[in-house]
Short mmCIF file of C-alpha atoms in Angstrom, two decimals:
data_model
loop_
_atom_site.label_atom_id
_atom_site.label_comp_id
_atom_site.label_asym_id
_atom_site.label_seq_id
_atom_site.Cartn_x
_atom_site.Cartn_y
_atom_site.Cartn_z
CA MET B 1 -87.80 142.30 -128.71
CA SER B 2 -84.60 141.29 -127.02
CA TYR B 3 -84.71 140.95 -123.29
CA SER B 4 -81.78 141.30 -120.92
CA LYS B 5 -80.50 138.22 -119.18
CA ARG B 6 -81.93 139.44 -115.88
CA VAL B 7 -85.41 139.86 -117.38
CA ILE B 8 -85.26 136.36 -118.81
CA ASP B 9 -84.05 134.91 -115.50
CA HIS B 10 -86.85 136.56 -113.55
CA TYR B 11 -89.41 135.59 -116.17
CA GLU B 12 -88.33 131.97 -116.11
CA ASN B 13 -87.80 131.72 -112.37
CA PRO B 14 -89.75 134.50 -110.74
CA SER B 15 -89.28 135.12 -107.02
CA ASN B 16 -92.15 135.38 -104.56
CA VAL B 17 -95.10 134.58 -106.77
CA GLY B 18 -98.17 134.23 -104.61
CA SER B 19 -100.69 135.94 -102.41
CA LEU B 20 -101.07 137.02 -98.81
CA ASN B 21 -104.42 137.42 -97.14
CA PRO B 22 -105.47 140.96 -98.01
CA GLU B 23 -107.74 141.04 -94.95
CA ASP B 24 -104.83 140.68 -92.51
CA LYS B 25 -104.04 143.89 -90.69
CA ASP B 26 -100.30 143.52 -91.22
CA VAL B 27 -100.66 143.07 -94.98
CA GLY B 28 -100.71 145.92 -97.47
CA THR B 29 -102.00 145.26 -101.00
CA GLY B 30 -101.42 147.30 -104.13
CA LEU B 31 -103.28 146.51 -107.35
CA VAL B 32 -102.24 148.72 -110.25
CA GLY B 33 -102.59 148.81 -114.03
CA ALA B 34 -105.46 147.70 -116.20
CA PRO B 35 -106.15 144.68 -118.41
CA ALA B 36 -106.85 146.95 -121.36
CA CYS B 37 -103.33 148.38 -121.06
CA GLY B 38 -101.81 144.92 -121.03
CA ASP B 39 -100.39 145.09 -117.49
CA VAL B 40 -101.90 144.44 -114.06
CA MET B 41 -99.69 144.05 -110.99
CA LYS B 42 -100.71 142.95 -107.56
CA LEU B 43 -98.03 143.53 -104.92
CA GLN B 44 -98.46 142.58 -101.28
CA ILE B 45 -96.25 143.29 -98.30
CA LYS B 46 -96.39 141.86 -94.80
CA VAL B 47 -94.94 144.17 -92.18
CA ASN B 48 -93.69 142.85 -88.83
CA PRO B 49 -94.15 144.66 -85.49
CA SER B 50 -90.70 146.25 -85.77
CA GLY B 51 -91.82 147.97 -88.97
CA HIS B 52 -89.82 145.85 -91.40
CA ILE B 53 -91.22 144.16 -94.49
CA GLU B 54 -91.13 140.49 -93.66
CA GLU B 55 -92.69 139.12 -96.79
CA ALA B 56 -93.47 140.41 -100.27
CA LYS B 57 -95.56 138.58 -102.85
CA PHE B 58 -96.68 139.42 -106.34
CA LYS B 59 -98.94 138.35 -109.15
CA THR B 60 -98.57 140.04 -112.51
CA PHE B 61 -100.49 139.93 -115.76
CA GLY B 62 -98.13 141.32 -118.34
CA CYS B 63 -95.09 140.92 -120.50
CA GLY B 64 -91.75 139.50 -119.42
CA SER B 65 -90.51 142.92 -118.33
CA ALA B 66 -93.56 143.48 -116.16
CA ILE B 67 -93.15 140.08 -114.52
CA ALA B 68 -89.42 140.68 -113.99
CA SER B 69 -90.01 144.17 -112.56
CA SER B 70 -92.44 142.85 -109.97
CA SER B 71 -90.27 139.87 -109.14
CA VAL B 72 -87.21 142.08 -108.56
CA VAL B 73 -89.20 144.47 -106.42
CA THR B 74 -90.37 141.70 -104.09
CA GLU B 75 -86.74 140.68 -103.56
CA TRP B 76 -85.68 144.23 -102.81
CA LEU B 77 -88.57 144.93 -100.44
CA LYS B 78 -87.80 142.14 -98.00
CA GLY B 79 -86.15 143.39 -94.82
CA LYS B 80 -86.71 147.05 -95.65
CA THR B 81 -88.64 149.50 -93.52
CA LEU B 82 -91.55 151.27 -95.19
CA GLU B 83 -89.46 154.45 -95.39
CA GLU B 84 -86.68 152.56 -97.13
CA ALA B 85 -89.17 150.82 -99.41
CA ALA B 86 -90.60 154.15 -100.45
CA GLN B 87 -87.12 155.15 -101.63
CA ILE B 88 -87.08 152.55 -104.43
CA LYS B 89 -87.32 154.47 -107.69
CA ASN B 90 -88.61 153.23 -110.99
CA ALA B 91 -85.26 154.20 -112.52
CA ASP B 92 -83.53 151.74 -110.16
CA ILE B 93 -85.71 148.91 -111.47
CA ALA B 94 -85.33 149.97 -115.11
CA SER B 95 -81.57 150.19 -114.93
CA TYR B 96 -81.14 146.97 -112.95
CA LEU B 97 -83.16 145.06 -115.57
CA ALA B 98 -81.77 147.09 -118.51
CA LEU B 99 -85.29 147.80 -119.73
CA PRO B 100 -85.52 149.37 -123.18
CA PRO B 101 -87.48 152.66 -123.51
CA VAL B 102 -90.70 150.90 -124.60
CA LYS B 103 -90.62 148.90 -121.37
CA ILE B 104 -89.99 151.72 -118.90
CA HIS B 105 -93.70 151.73 -118.08
CA CYS B 106 -93.23 148.30 -116.47
CA SER B 107 -90.84 149.78 -113.92
CA VAL B 108 -93.18 152.74 -113.42
CA LEU B 109 -96.00 150.32 -112.70
CA ALA B 110 -93.87 148.34 -110.23
CA HIS B 111 -93.06 151.59 -108.45
CA GLU B 112 -96.74 152.48 -108.30
CA ALA B 113 -97.47 149.03 -106.90
CA ILE B 114 -95.02 149.63 -104.02
CA SER B 115 -96.64 152.99 -103.21
CA ALA B 116 -100.11 151.46 -103.38
CA ALA B 117 -99.17 148.58 -101.08
CA ILE B 118 -97.56 150.94 -98.56
CA SER B 119 -100.53 153.27 -98.51
CA ASP B 120 -102.96 150.37 -98.14
CA TYR B 121 -100.95 149.13 -95.17
CA SER B 122 -100.71 152.61 -93.62
CA LEU B 123 -104.43 153.15 -94.03
CA LYS B 124 -105.09 149.92 -92.11
CA GLN B 125 -102.81 151.05 -89.28
CA ALA B 126 -104.37 154.50 -89.00
CA PRO B 127 -106.71 154.78 -86.02
CA LYS B 128 -110.34 154.52 -87.05
CA LEU B 129 -112.17 157.79 -86.63
CA MET T 1 -88.46 119.78 -141.62
CA SER T 2 -85.72 122.22 -140.77
CA SER T 3 -82.55 122.02 -138.79
CA SER T 4 -83.49 124.88 -136.51
CA SER T 5 -85.17 124.12 -133.23
CA LEU T 6 -88.06 126.38 -134.14
CA ILE T 7 -91.34 124.74 -135.05
CA TYR T 8 -93.07 126.47 -137.92
CA LEU T 9 -96.78 127.00 -137.20
CA ASP T 10 -97.49 130.06 -139.29
CA TYR T 11 -98.85 128.57 -142.52
CA GLN T 12 -101.35 131.42 -142.99
CA ALA T 13 -98.48 133.92 -143.04
CA THR T 14 -96.65 131.97 -145.69
CA THR T 15 -95.80 128.42 -146.66
CA PRO T 16 -92.46 126.93 -147.56
CA CYS T 17 -92.01 126.34 -151.27
CA ASP T 18 -92.66 122.66 -151.96
CA PRO T 19 -89.44 120.97 -153.16
CA ARG T 20 -91.36 119.54 -156.14
CA VAL T 21 -92.35 123.08 -157.09
CA LEU T 22 -88.80 124.31 -156.79
CA GLU T 23 -87.58 121.46 -158.95
CA LYS T 24 -89.99 122.45 -161.75
CA MET T 25 -88.81 126.04 -161.51
CA MET T 26 -85.07 125.44 -161.67
CA PRO T 27 -84.68 124.89 -165.45
CA TYR T 28 -86.41 128.21 -166.02
CA PHE T 29 -83.71 129.93 -163.99
CA LYS T 30 -80.88 128.06 -165.69
CA GLU T 31 -81.53 126.90 -169.25
CA ILE T 32 -84.88 128.30 -170.29
CA TYR T 33 -84.11 131.90 -169.51
CA GLY T 34 -85.67 133.48 -172.57
CA ASN T 35 -88.19 136.29 -172.36
CA PRO T 36 -91.57 134.59 -172.69
CA HIS T 37 -92.67 137.54 -174.81
CA SER T 38 -89.85 137.13 -177.33
CA ARG T 39 -91.42 136.03 -180.60
CA ASN T 40 -88.34 135.38 -182.70
CA HIS T 41 -86.44 132.49 -181.19
CA ASP T 42 -86.67 129.23 -179.32
CA PHE T 43 -85.55 130.71 -175.99
CA GLY T 44 -88.68 132.83 -175.97
CA TRP T 45 -90.95 130.08 -177.30
CA LYS T 46 -89.84 127.59 -174.65
CA ALA T 47 -90.34 130.13 -171.89
CA GLU T 48 -93.75 130.97 -173.29
CA GLN T 49 -94.71 127.29 -173.31
CA GLY T 50 -93.77 127.08 -169.64
CA VAL T 51 -95.84 130.13 -168.80
CA GLU T 52 -98.87 128.94 -170.76
CA ALA T 53 -98.79 125.46 -169.26
CA ALA T 54 -98.69 127.10 -165.84
CA ARG T 55 -101.59 129.37 -166.74
CA ALA T 56 -103.64 126.30 -167.64
CA GLN T 57 -102.73 124.64 -164.33
CA VAL T 58 -103.83 127.70 -162.38
CA ALA T 59 -107.07 127.91 -164.36
CA ALA T 60 -107.87 124.23 -163.81
CA THR T 61 -107.65 124.64 -160.03
CA ILE T 62 -110.59 127.05 -159.98
CA GLY T 63 -112.59 125.78 -162.95
CA ALA T 64 -111.60 128.66 -165.21
CA ASP T 65 -110.33 128.89 -168.76
CA ALA T 66 -106.61 129.63 -169.17
CA LYS T 67 -107.49 132.84 -171.04
CA GLU T 68 -109.15 134.11 -167.88
CA ILE T 69 -105.97 134.03 -165.79
CA ILE T 70 -103.42 136.81 -165.61
CA PHE T 71 -100.24 136.66 -163.56
CA THR T 72 -99.49 139.34 -161.00
CA SER T 73 -96.90 139.87 -158.28
CA GLY T 74 -99.18 138.42 -155.63
CA ALA T 75 -102.60 138.62 -154.04
CA THR T 76 -102.06 142.20 -152.90
CA GLU T 77 -101.66 143.30 -156.50
CA SER T 78 -104.53 141.07 -157.65
CA ASN T 79 -106.85 142.57 -155.06
CA ASN T 80 -105.78 146.11 -155.90
CA LEU T 81 -106.29 145.49 -159.60
CA ALA T 82 -109.65 143.78 -159.17
CA ILE T 83 -111.12 146.47 -156.93
CA LYS T 84 -109.55 149.67 -158.22
CA GLY T 85 -109.42 148.43 -161.81
CA ALA T 86 -113.14 147.63 -161.88
CA ALA T 87 -114.08 150.83 -160.04
CA LYS T 88 -112.14 152.95 -162.53
CA PHE T 89 -113.51 151.15 -165.58
CA TYR T 90 -117.13 151.16 -164.47
CA SER T 91 -116.88 154.56 -162.84
CA GLU T 92 -120.57 155.38 -163.21
CA LYS T 93 -121.29 152.91 -160.39
CA ARG T 94 -119.96 154.35 -157.17
CA HIS T 95 -120.78 151.83 -154.47
CA ILE T 96 -118.80 148.78 -153.32
CA ILE T 97 -119.64 146.29 -150.58
CA THR T 98 -116.97 144.47 -148.62
CA THR T 99 -116.54 143.16 -145.07
CA GLN T 100 -114.83 144.39 -141.93
CA ILE T 101 -112.53 141.37 -141.82
CA GLU T 102 -110.97 141.52 -145.27
CA HIS T 103 -107.22 141.47 -145.67
CA LYS T 104 -105.61 144.88 -145.34
CA CYS T 105 -104.92 145.15 -149.06
CA VAL T 106 -108.65 144.94 -149.82
CA LEU T 107 -109.57 147.37 -147.05
CA ALA T 108 -106.82 149.78 -148.08
CA SER T 109 -107.89 149.63 -151.74
CA CYS T 110 -111.44 150.45 -150.65
CA ARG T 111 -110.24 153.30 -148.44
CA GLN T 112 -108.34 154.73 -151.38
CA LEU T 113 -111.49 154.62 -153.51
CA GLU T 114 -113.38 156.29 -150.68
CA ARG T 115 -110.91 159.16 -150.79
CA GLU T 116 -111.59 159.41 -154.52
CA GLY T 117 -115.34 159.64 -154.03
CA TRP T 118 -116.62 156.06 -154.02
CA GLU T 119 -118.90 154.82 -151.26
CA ILE T 120 -118.00 151.64 -149.46
CA THR T 121 -120.13 149.49 -147.17
CA TYR T 122 -118.12 147.42 -144.70
CA LEU T 123 -120.35 144.56 -143.64
CA PRO T 124 -120.00 143.42 -140.04
CA VAL T 125 -119.61 139.75 -139.21
CA GLY T 126 -121.19 137.87 -136.35
CA LYS T 127 -119.39 135.98 -133.64
CA THR T 128 -118.74 133.17 -136.13
CA GLY T 129 -116.89 135.45 -138.53
CA ARG T 130 -119.34 134.76 -141.38
CA ILE T 131 -121.32 137.48 -143.09
CA ASP T 132 -125.10 137.57 -142.93
CA LEU T 133 -126.58 137.12 -146.40
CA ASP T 134 -129.67 139.16 -145.53
CA GLN T 135 -127.44 142.05 -144.54
CA LEU T 136 -125.60 141.73 -147.81
CA LYS T 137 -128.85 141.77 -149.74
CA LYS T 138 -130.02 144.87 -147.88
CA ALA T 139 -126.72 146.63 -148.54
CA MET T 140 -127.07 146.24 -152.32
CA ARG T 141 -128.18 149.38 -154.16
CA PRO T 142 -128.85 150.28 -157.79
CA ASP T 143 -125.41 151.88 -157.97
CA THR T 144 -123.57 148.95 -156.36
CA LEU T 145 -120.72 147.96 -158.65
CA MET T 146 -119.09 145.15 -156.76
CA VAL T 147 -119.14 142.86 -153.76
CA SER T 148 -115.70 141.85 -152.51
CA VAL T 149 -115.73 139.10 -149.89
CA MET T 150 -112.76 136.91 -149.05
CA ALA T 151 -113.23 133.16 -149.44
CA VAL T 152 -111.21 132.23 -146.34
CA ASN T 153 -110.06 134.61 -143.64
CA ASN T 154 -106.33 134.70 -142.94
CA GLU T 155 -106.62 135.10 -139.18
CA ILE T 156 -109.47 132.82 -138.24
CA GLY T 157 -109.66 130.48 -141.24
CA VAL T 158 -113.41 130.95 -141.59
CA ILE T 159 -114.98 130.12 -144.96
CA GLN T 160 -117.60 132.54 -146.31
CA PRO T 161 -120.73 131.39 -148.15
CA ILE T 162 -119.15 132.08 -151.53
CA GLU T 163 -121.64 130.24 -153.70
CA GLU T 164 -124.61 132.01 -152.06
CA ILE T 165 -122.93 135.39 -152.41
CA GLY T 166 -122.15 134.65 -156.06
CA ALA T 167 -125.75 133.72 -156.81
CA MET T 168 -127.01 136.88 -155.15
CA CYS T 169 -124.58 139.09 -157.05
CA ARG T 170 -125.41 137.48 -160.39
CA GLU T 171 -129.11 137.97 -159.78
CA LYS T 172 -128.58 141.66 -158.99
CA GLY T 173 -126.08 142.26 -161.78
CA VAL T 174 -123.32 143.11 -159.33
CA LEU T 175 -119.69 142.05 -159.86
CA PHE T 176 -118.36 139.50 -157.39
CA HIS T 177 -114.71 139.55 -156.40
CA THR T 178 -113.22 137.15 -153.89
CA ASP T 179 -109.79 137.24 -152.33
CA ALA T 180 -109.00 133.53 -152.41
CA ALA T 181 -105.38 133.78 -151.24
CA GLN T 182 -106.09 131.50 -148.26
CA ALA T 183 -108.63 129.35 -150.10
CA VAL T 184 -107.02 128.06 -153.28
CA GLY T 185 -105.83 124.53 -152.72
CA LYS T 186 -107.61 124.40 -149.35
CA ILE T 187 -111.28 124.35 -150.38
CA PRO T 188 -112.90 123.37 -153.68
CA LEU T 189 -113.46 126.43 -155.86
CA ASP T 190 -115.37 126.62 -159.11
CA VAL T 191 -115.68 130.10 -160.54
CA LYS T 192 -118.50 129.11 -162.92
CA LYS T 193 -120.63 127.31 -160.38
CA MET T 194 -119.99 129.99 -157.77
CA ASN T 195 -120.59 132.89 -160.17
CA ILE T 196 -117.28 134.52 -159.34
CA ASP T 197 -116.22 137.35 -161.66
CA LEU T 198 -112.83 138.11 -160.16
CA LEU T 199 -110.69 135.89 -157.94
CA SER T 200 -107.28 136.62 -156.41
CA ILE T 201 -104.62 133.96 -155.93
CA SER T 202 -101.32 134.04 -154.05
CA GLY T 203 -98.39 131.75 -154.80
CA HIS T 204 -96.69 131.64 -151.43
CA LYS T 205 -99.82 130.67 -149.50
CA LEU T 206 -100.04 127.38 -151.36
CA TYR T 207 -96.47 126.12 -151.27
CA GLY T 208 -95.46 128.09 -154.33
CA PRO T 209 -92.85 130.84 -154.61
CA LYS T 210 -93.19 134.35 -153.22
CA GLY T 211 -93.57 137.23 -155.64
CA ILE T 212 -96.22 135.66 -157.85
CA GLY T 213 -99.98 135.61 -157.82
CA ALA T 214 -102.80 135.57 -160.29
CA LEU T 215 -106.11 137.19 -160.95
CA TYR T 216 -109.00 135.37 -162.57
CA ILE T 217 -111.00 137.75 -164.77
CA SER T 218 -114.21 136.29 -166.10
CA ARG T 219 -114.72 136.38 -169.88
CA LYS T 220 -118.28 135.09 -169.78
CA PRO T 221 -119.78 137.38 -168.65
CA ARG T 222 -117.00 139.67 -169.71
CA VAL T 223 -115.44 141.73 -166.94
CA ARG T 224 -113.26 144.68 -167.81
CA LEU T 225 -110.71 146.49 -165.70
CA GLU T 226 -108.60 149.56 -166.04
CA ALA T 227 -104.95 148.56 -165.73
CA LEU T 228 -102.89 149.85 -162.83
CA ILE T 229 -99.51 149.08 -164.40
CA HIS T 230 -98.84 150.32 -167.93
CA GLY T 231 -96.12 149.27 -170.33
CA GLY T 232 -95.73 146.63 -173.01
CA ASP T 233 -99.35 145.42 -172.75
CA GLN T 234 -98.46 141.94 -171.55
CA GLU T 235 -101.27 139.89 -169.97
CA ARG T 236 -103.74 141.29 -172.50
CA GLY T 237 -103.08 144.80 -171.31
CA PHE T 238 -104.33 144.09 -167.81
CA ARG T 239 -100.84 143.98 -166.37
CA SER T 240 -97.74 145.09 -168.22
CA GLY T 241 -94.28 143.83 -167.41
CA THR T 242 -92.19 140.83 -168.43
CA LEU T 243 -93.53 137.70 -166.77
CA PRO T 244 -91.20 136.02 -164.28
CA THR T 245 -91.17 132.63 -166.03
CA PRO T 246 -89.80 130.54 -163.12
CA LEU T 247 -92.33 132.03 -160.71
CA CYS T 248 -95.23 131.46 -163.12
CA VAL T 249 -94.15 127.84 -163.58
CA GLY T 250 -93.87 127.48 -159.81
CA LEU T 251 -97.35 128.86 -159.20
CA GLY T 252 -98.76 126.52 -161.83
CA GLU T 253 -97.11 123.47 -160.30
CA ALA T 254 -98.14 124.53 -156.79
CA CYS T 255 -101.75 124.80 -157.96
CA ALA T 256 -101.64 121.41 -159.67
CA LEU T 257 -100.20 119.72 -156.57
CA ALA T 258 -102.69 121.45 -154.28
CA GLN T 259 -105.53 120.35 -156.52
CA GLN T 260 -104.36 116.71 -156.65
CA GLU T 261 -103.65 116.44 -152.94
CA MET T 262 -106.32 118.66 -151.44
CA GLU T 263 -108.51 115.89 -150.14
CA SER T 264 -105.82 113.74 -148.57
CA GLU T 265 -103.95 116.76 -147.25
CA ASN T 266 -107.06 118.25 -145.67
CA SER T 267 -107.93 115.03 -143.90
CA ARG T 268 -104.38 114.63 -142.60
CA ILE T 269 -104.29 118.23 -141.32
CA GLU T 270 -107.77 117.84 -139.83
CA GLY T 271 -106.35 114.93 -137.81
CA LEU T 272 -103.51 117.12 -136.56
CA ARG T 273 -105.96 119.86 -135.67
CA LYS T 274 -108.13 117.50 -133.62
CA GLN T 275 -105.08 116.11 -131.85
CA PHE T 276 -103.94 119.63 -130.99
CA LEU T 277 -107.32 120.84 -129.76
CA LYS T 278 -107.87 117.72 -127.69
CA LYS T 279 -104.65 118.36 -125.80
CA ILE T 280 -105.42 122.03 -125.27
CA PHE T 281 -109.01 121.60 -124.13
CA SER T 282 -108.22 118.69 -121.83
CA SER T 283 -105.56 120.71 -119.97
CA LEU T 284 -106.91 124.25 -120.02
CA SER T 285 -110.16 125.99 -119.20
CA ASP T 286 -111.21 129.45 -120.39
CA VAL T 287 -109.95 128.89 -123.92
CA THR T 288 -112.13 129.88 -126.88
CA LEU T 289 -111.87 128.87 -130.49
CA ASN T 290 -112.37 132.03 -132.54
CA GLY T 291 -114.53 131.78 -135.63
CA ASP T 292 -117.09 129.30 -136.86
CA GLU T 293 -116.43 125.73 -135.82
CA ALA T 294 -117.76 124.05 -138.93
CA TYR T 295 -117.00 126.47 -141.76
CA ARG T 296 -113.25 126.71 -141.53
CA ILE T 297 -110.13 125.34 -143.15
CA PRO T 298 -108.44 122.59 -141.13
CA GLY T 299 -105.04 124.31 -141.12
CA ASN T 300 -106.13 127.27 -139.02
CA ILE T 301 -106.59 127.25 -135.28
CA ASN T 302 -107.25 130.60 -133.61
CA LEU T 303 -107.53 130.37 -129.86
CA SER T 304 -108.09 132.97 -127.16
CA PHE T 305 -106.62 132.29 -123.74
CA ALA T 306 -108.31 134.40 -121.08
CA TYR T 307 -106.35 136.11 -118.27
CA VAL T 308 -102.99 135.70 -120.01
CA GLU T 309 -101.04 138.55 -121.56
CA GLY T 310 -99.80 138.10 -125.11
CA GLU T 311 -96.19 139.09 -124.96
CA GLY T 312 -95.67 137.16 -121.75
CA LEU T 313 -97.16 134.12 -123.45
CA MET T 314 -95.04 134.51 -126.58
CA MET T 315 -91.95 134.65 -124.37
CA GLY T 316 -92.92 131.31 -122.88
CA ILE T 317 -93.26 129.62 -126.28
CA LYS T 318 -90.19 131.03 -127.95
CA ASP T 319 -89.55 127.88 -129.92
CA LEU T 320 -92.89 128.05 -131.71
CA ALA T 321 -93.12 130.26 -134.79
CA LEU T 322 -96.70 131.45 -134.77
CA SER T 323 -98.72 134.65 -134.77
CA SER T 324 -100.27 136.35 -131.82
CA GLY T 325 -102.92 138.99 -131.68
CA SER T 326 -105.06 140.64 -129.15
CA ALA T 327 -108.46 142.23 -129.20
CA CYS T 328 -107.28 144.77 -126.67
CA THR T 329 -104.68 147.45 -127.16
CA SER T 330 -101.87 145.67 -125.43
CA GLN T 331 -98.57 147.53 -125.53
CA SER T 332 -96.61 145.78 -128.18
CA LEU T 333 -98.88 143.29 -129.87
CA GLU T 334 -100.83 144.56 -132.77
CA SER T 335 -104.48 144.56 -131.95
CA SER T 336 -106.51 142.48 -134.35
CA TYR T 337 -109.37 144.19 -136.15
CA VAL T 338 -110.62 140.76 -137.16
CA LEU T 339 -110.98 139.58 -133.57
CA ARG T 340 -112.56 142.89 -132.59
CA ALA T 341 -115.07 142.49 -135.42
CA LEU T 342 -115.93 139.10 -133.94
CA GLY T 343 -116.55 140.75 -130.59
CA VAL T 344 -113.86 138.85 -128.72
CA ASP T 345 -114.30 139.99 -125.13
CA ASP T 346 -111.40 142.23 -124.18
CA ASP T 347 -112.55 142.59 -120.59
CA LEU T 348 -111.11 139.16 -120.00
CA ALA T 349 -107.85 140.41 -121.51
CA PRO T 350 -107.42 137.37 -123.69
CA THR T 351 -104.46 136.68 -125.87
CA SER T 352 -105.08 134.93 -129.10
CA LEU T 353 -102.72 132.64 -130.90
CA ARG T 354 -103.02 131.70 -134.53
CA ILE T 355 -101.65 128.23 -134.98
CA GLY T 356 -101.24 127.47 -138.66
CA LEU T 357 -100.78 123.84 -139.62
CA GLY T 358 -99.76 122.71 -143.07
CA ARG T 359 -98.23 120.25 -145.48
CA PHE T 360 -95.04 119.70 -143.51
CA THR T 361 -96.43 119.77 -139.97
CA THR T 362 -95.90 116.51 -138.10
CA HIS T 363 -97.70 114.76 -135.24
CA GLU T 364 -94.64 115.25 -133.02
CA GLU T 365 -94.60 118.97 -133.71
CA VAL T 366 -98.28 119.31 -132.90
CA ASP T 367 -97.88 117.43 -129.63
CA TYR T 368 -94.86 119.44 -128.65
CA ALA T 369 -96.59 122.72 -129.50
CA ALA T 370 -99.75 121.87 -127.57
CA ASP T 371 -97.72 120.82 -124.53
CA SER T 372 -95.61 123.99 -124.62
CA ILE T 373 -98.65 126.22 -124.91
CA CYS T 374 -100.44 124.47 -122.05
CA ARG T 375 -97.37 124.71 -119.85
CA ALA T 376 -96.87 128.41 -120.57
CA VAL T 377 -100.54 129.28 -120.05
CA LEU T 378 -100.74 127.37 -116.76
CA LYS T 379 -97.58 129.03 -115.48
CA LEU T 380 -98.73 132.52 -116.46
CA ARG T 381 -102.18 132.01 -114.97
CA GLU T 382 -100.56 130.92 -111.73
CA MET T 383 -98.87 134.30 -111.85
CA SER T 384 -101.86 136.28 -113.10
CA PRO T 385 -103.84 138.46 -110.67
CA LEU T 386 -106.71 138.44 -113.18
CA TRP T 387 -106.89 134.67 -113.11
CA GLU T 388 -106.82 134.73 -109.32
CA MET T 389 -109.67 137.25 -109.22
CA ALA T 390 -111.70 135.28 -111.73
CA GLN T 391 -111.23 132.09 -109.71
CA ALA T 392 -112.44 133.97 -106.64
CA GLY T 393 -115.62 134.79 -108.52
CA ILE T 394 -114.85 138.45 -109.16
CA ASP T 395 -116.32 139.82 -112.39
CA LEU T 396 -113.41 141.66 -114.01
CA ARG T 397 -115.83 143.94 -115.83
CA THR T 398 -116.92 145.46 -112.52
CA VAL T 399 -113.41 146.24 -111.29
CA GLN T 400 -112.31 149.88 -111.29
CA TRP T 401 -108.95 149.70 -113.05
CA GLY T 402 -106.23 152.32 -112.80
CA GLN T 403 -105.46 155.00 -115.33
CA HIS T 404 -104.14 154.00 -118.71
CA HIS T 405 -100.44 154.48 -119.20
#
């Protein structure tokens, strides 16, 4: 398997590895994938009162492409509104990292992680019935 | 031992040809090029002498007579010939017993016989990777032709109770074949004492050349096989085809060296193994040694690292040439049926590495490899949500994971 330079860079020096407190009201957490499939991604976003993503953190169990996909996504998410964040497509990630066809699922998973984090955050903001 | 920056730790996949072996082979490429089956001139006679001396060297390594050794292209052919050849010759007996962790060439030969109407019992192994002798005894039937159990497993290095199996087979009048590709030169083997009827040998697993192997076929008691390859009736009709003289000579020399140096080599490699494991276990938790701790060859270390994904780990240890497997169906690593047979827990999503040490492995290489592996595992665990959850006391088996992709 030959990886693109960007995948290798993100694998070797990943951005924003870490965790935010999932209990905080301004934090949205997405946990996607499964150990049996060989990839699990945890993506967390912290949204400030103006509705912008202030911080994004990830932890990923997976191959170099999965780690790079989540690392890239955390960089892209910072400063975006939730609407803008929701616009990130898996194809954007795949083409930026030049993922080969067998690794497209890594970008799909990263995309799912964004959606999951946003919906977790939105759910927390929704008024309790 | 090589100019590349890669460290070779895959001695169960293959071994480099020992320079002393290569030196013995060279004249048979250059001057002594006769056909060893040519009866009419010195070129042939000299080549034949080389082949026969090699045959005696191979035989001596396993306590056999030279007449009981035939040369083949490798252990795959030897295993095919032993299993299919015996089944076809003694076709009135339709049952064969083997294990779930045999090499693919044994399993595939058995599967082929199954398609042709034979019945095969695949014995399970316990967590240690060793078969249960009581289970073997219970599996034996009046129509059991053969038991085929490998002497040493290629993935986990575990040694089977060969002598006990041999005694049981002899008592029941069942043929005993053992795939000894990973065992010859690594553990003492004596076909008479161990009651082995058929034994497969590979050249390139014991510092000999690739493309050559041998099959021991007992003469007392006499074992007969139907040939798979027909032609000029070389190798007493068991295996036609002109013998590759240089390769035969190389296998013979490799066997002789392995025999002479087995004890000192094993103790040196055992030292390297201990040094490696000490480093790993003092830096990392949640690491398991796969396979029996006592009954194993010193050159094999098979470790499972929990909460770390295989391909990610391999990317972090790019300068180590070793094999990786997984008990789970990770995307691009082949899942290991051997580890699954051992019941390696895939809920913890472990990655296993097979670290093969051998004749040319040095202390420096072992230290470097252990340090690299520890560094990569620590870094990946720092990044692993599974590790984080486990540290927080969450049982990963109880988590509802997403859909499979």
